[in-house]
mmCIF file of the C-alpha atoms, coordinates in Angstrom:
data_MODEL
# 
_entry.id   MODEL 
# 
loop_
_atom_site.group_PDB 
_atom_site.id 
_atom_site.type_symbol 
_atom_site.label_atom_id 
_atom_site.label_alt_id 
_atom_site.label_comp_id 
_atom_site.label_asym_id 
_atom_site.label_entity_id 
_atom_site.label_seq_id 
_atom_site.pdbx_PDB_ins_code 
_atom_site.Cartn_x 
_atom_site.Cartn_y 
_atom_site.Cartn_z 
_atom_site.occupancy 
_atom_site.B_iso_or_equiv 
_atom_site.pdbx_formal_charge 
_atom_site.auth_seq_id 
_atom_site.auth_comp_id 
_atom_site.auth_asym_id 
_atom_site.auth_atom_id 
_atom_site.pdbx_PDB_model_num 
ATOM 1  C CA . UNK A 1 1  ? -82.338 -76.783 70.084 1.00 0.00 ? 1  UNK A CA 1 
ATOM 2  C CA . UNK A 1 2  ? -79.457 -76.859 67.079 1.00 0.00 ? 2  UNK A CA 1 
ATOM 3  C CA . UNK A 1 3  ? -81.606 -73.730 65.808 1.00 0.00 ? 3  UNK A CA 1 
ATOM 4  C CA . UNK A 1 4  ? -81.195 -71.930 69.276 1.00 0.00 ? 4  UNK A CA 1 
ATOM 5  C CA . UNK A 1 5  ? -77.538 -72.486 69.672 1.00 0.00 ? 5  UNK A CA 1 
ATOM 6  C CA . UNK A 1 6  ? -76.658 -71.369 66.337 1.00 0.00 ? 6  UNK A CA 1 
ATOM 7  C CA . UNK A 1 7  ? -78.711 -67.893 66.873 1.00 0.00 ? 7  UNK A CA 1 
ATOM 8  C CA . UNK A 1 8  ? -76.798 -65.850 69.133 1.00 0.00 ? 8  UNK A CA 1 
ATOM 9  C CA . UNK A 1 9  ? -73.426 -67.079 68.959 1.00 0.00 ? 9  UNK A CA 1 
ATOM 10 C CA . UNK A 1 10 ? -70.010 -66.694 67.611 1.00 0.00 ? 10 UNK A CA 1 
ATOM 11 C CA . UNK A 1 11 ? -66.706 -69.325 67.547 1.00 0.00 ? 11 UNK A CA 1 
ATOM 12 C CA . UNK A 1 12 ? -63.893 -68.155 69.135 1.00 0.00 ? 12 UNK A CA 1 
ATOM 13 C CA . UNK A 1 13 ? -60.315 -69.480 69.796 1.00 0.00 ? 13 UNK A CA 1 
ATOM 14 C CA . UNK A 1 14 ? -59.391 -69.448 73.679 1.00 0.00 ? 14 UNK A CA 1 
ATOM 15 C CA . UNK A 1 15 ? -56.311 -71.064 74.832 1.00 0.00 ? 15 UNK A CA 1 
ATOM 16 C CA . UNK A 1 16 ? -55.674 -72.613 71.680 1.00 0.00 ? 16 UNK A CA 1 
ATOM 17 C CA . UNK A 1 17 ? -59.419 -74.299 72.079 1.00 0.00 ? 17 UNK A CA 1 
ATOM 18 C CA . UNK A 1 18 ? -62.022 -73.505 69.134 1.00 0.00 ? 18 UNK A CA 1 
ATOM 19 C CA . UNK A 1 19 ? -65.065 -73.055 71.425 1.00 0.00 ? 19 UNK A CA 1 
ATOM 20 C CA . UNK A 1 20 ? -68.368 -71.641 69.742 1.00 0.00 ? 20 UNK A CA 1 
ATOM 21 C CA . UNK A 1 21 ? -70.172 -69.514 72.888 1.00 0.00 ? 21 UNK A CA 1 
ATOM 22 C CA . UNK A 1 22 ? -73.844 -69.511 72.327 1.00 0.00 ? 22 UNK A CA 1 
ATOM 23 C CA . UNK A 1 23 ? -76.393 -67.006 74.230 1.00 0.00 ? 23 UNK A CA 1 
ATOM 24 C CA . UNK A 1 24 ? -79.674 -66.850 74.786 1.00 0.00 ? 24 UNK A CA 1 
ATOM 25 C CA . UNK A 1 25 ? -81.756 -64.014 76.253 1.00 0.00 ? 25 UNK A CA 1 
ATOM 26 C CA . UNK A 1 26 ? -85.549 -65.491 77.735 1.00 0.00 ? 26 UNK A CA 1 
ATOM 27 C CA . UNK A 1 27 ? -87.497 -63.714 80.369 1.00 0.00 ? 27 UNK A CA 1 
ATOM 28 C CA . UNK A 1 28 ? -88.484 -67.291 81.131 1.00 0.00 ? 28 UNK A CA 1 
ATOM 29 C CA . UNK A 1 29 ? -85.268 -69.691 81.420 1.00 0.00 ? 29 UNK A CA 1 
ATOM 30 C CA . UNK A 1 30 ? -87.568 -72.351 82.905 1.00 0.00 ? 30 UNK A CA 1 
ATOM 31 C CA . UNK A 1 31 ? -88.443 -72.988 79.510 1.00 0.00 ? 31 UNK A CA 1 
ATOM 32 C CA . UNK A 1 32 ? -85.322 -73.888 77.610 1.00 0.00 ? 32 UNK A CA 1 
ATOM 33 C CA . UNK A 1 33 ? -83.635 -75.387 81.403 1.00 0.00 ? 33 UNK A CA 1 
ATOM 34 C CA . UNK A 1 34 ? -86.760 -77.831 80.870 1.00 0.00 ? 34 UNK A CA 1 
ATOM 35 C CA . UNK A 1 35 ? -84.993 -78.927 77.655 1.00 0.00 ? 35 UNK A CA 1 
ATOM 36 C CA . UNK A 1 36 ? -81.206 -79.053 78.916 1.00 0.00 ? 36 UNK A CA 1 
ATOM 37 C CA . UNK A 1 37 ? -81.077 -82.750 77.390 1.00 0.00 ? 37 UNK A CA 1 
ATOM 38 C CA . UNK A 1 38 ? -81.929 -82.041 74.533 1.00 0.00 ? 38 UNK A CA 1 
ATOM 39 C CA . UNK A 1 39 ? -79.680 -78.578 74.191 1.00 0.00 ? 39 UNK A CA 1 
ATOM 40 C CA . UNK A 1 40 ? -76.640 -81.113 75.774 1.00 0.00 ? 40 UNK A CA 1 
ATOM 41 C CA . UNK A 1 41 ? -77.252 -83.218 72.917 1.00 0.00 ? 41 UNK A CA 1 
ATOM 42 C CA . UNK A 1 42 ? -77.232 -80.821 69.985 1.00 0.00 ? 42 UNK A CA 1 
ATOM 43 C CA . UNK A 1 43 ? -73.846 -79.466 71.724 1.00 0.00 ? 43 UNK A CA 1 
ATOM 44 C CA . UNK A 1 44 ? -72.494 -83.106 70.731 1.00 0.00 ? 44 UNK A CA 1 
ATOM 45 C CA . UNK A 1 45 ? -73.559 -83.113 67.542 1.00 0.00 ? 45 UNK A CA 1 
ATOM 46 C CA . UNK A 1 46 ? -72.814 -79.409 66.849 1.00 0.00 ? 46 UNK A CA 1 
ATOM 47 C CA . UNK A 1 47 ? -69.094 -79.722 67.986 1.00 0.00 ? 47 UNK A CA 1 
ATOM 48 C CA . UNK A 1 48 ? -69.355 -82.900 65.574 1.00 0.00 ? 48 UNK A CA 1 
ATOM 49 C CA . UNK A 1 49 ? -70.379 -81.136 62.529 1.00 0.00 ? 49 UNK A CA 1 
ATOM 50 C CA . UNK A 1 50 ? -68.124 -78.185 63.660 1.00 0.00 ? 50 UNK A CA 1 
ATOM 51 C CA . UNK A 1 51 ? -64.820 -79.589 63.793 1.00 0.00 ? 51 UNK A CA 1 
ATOM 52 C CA . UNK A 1 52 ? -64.724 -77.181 67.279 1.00 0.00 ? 52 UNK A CA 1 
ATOM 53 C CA . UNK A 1 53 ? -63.311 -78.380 70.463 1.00 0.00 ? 53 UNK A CA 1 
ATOM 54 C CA . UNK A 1 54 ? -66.071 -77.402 72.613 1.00 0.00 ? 54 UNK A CA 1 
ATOM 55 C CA . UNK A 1 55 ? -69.933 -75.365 73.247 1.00 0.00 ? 55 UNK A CA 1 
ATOM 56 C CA . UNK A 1 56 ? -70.234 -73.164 75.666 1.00 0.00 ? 56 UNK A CA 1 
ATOM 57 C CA . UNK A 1 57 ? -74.196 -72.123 76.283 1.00 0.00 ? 57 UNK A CA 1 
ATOM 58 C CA . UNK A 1 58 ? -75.345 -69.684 78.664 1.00 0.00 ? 58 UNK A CA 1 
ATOM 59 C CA . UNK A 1 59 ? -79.125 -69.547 79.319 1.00 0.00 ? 59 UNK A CA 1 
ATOM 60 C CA . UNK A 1 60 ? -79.782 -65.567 80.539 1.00 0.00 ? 60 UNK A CA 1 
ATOM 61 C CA . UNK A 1 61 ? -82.600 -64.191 82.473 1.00 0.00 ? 61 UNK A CA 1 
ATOM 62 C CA . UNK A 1 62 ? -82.823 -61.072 80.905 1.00 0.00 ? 62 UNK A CA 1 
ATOM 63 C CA . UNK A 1 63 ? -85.434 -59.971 84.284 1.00 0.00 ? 63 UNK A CA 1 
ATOM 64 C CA . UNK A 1 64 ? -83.446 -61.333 86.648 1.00 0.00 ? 64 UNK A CA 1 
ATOM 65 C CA . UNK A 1 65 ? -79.909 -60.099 85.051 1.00 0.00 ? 65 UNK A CA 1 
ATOM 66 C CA . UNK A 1 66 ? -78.923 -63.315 85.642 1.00 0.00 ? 66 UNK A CA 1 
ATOM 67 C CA . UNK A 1 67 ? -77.217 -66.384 83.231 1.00 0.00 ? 67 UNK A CA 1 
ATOM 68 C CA . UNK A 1 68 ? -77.385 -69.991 84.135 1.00 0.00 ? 68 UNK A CA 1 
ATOM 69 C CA . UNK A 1 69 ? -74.321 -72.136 82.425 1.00 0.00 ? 69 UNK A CA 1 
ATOM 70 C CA . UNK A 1 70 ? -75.386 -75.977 80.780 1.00 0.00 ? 70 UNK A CA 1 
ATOM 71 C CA . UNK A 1 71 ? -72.493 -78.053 80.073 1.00 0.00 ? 71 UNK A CA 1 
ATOM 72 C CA . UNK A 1 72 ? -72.785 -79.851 76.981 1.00 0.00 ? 72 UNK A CA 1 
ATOM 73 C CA . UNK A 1 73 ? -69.319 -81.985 78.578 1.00 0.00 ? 73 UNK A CA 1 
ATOM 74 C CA . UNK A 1 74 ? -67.087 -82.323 80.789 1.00 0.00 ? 74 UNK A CA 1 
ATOM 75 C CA . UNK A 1 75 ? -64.172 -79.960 79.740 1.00 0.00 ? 75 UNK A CA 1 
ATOM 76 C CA . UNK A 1 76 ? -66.807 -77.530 78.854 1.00 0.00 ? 76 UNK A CA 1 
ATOM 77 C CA . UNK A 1 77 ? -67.529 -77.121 82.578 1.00 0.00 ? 77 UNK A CA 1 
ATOM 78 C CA . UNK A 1 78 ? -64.134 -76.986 83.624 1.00 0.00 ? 78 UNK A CA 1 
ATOM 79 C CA . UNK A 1 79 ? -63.836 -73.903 81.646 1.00 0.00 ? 79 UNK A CA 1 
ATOM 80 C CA . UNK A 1 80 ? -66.465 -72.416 82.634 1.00 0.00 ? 80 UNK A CA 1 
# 
């Protein structure tokens, strides 16, 4: 999962937050939604090794033209 989040993504500052935003494109978001524990747990780490406030990962149905949000915490959510 570290791997995935690190592929398409890019840290920004928002709001004085360092958030890094990490995409990524599936024609079959069952797959990685399946893992959402595990990607919630890299988030942790990642904003750990990071020194970032927050991950923001967006799991898109490139098919459907659709993007489902998981929250890796709390404030994460709230901002989304």
């Amino acid at each position: 999962p570290m791997e995935l989040l690190k592929t398409d993504s890019k840290v920004f500052t928002i709001g004085g937050k360092k958030l890094r935003i990490s995409v990524l494109e599936t024609t079959k978001p069952a797959v990685p939604l399946e893992k959402q524990r595990s990607f919630v747990v890299a988030m942790k780490m990642l904003v750990a090794e990071e020194k970032i406030d927050d991950c923001l990962f967006f799991v898109v149905d490139i098919l459907k033209e659709g993007a489902t949000f998981v929250a890796g915490s709390d404030t994460a959510a709230k901002i989304v």
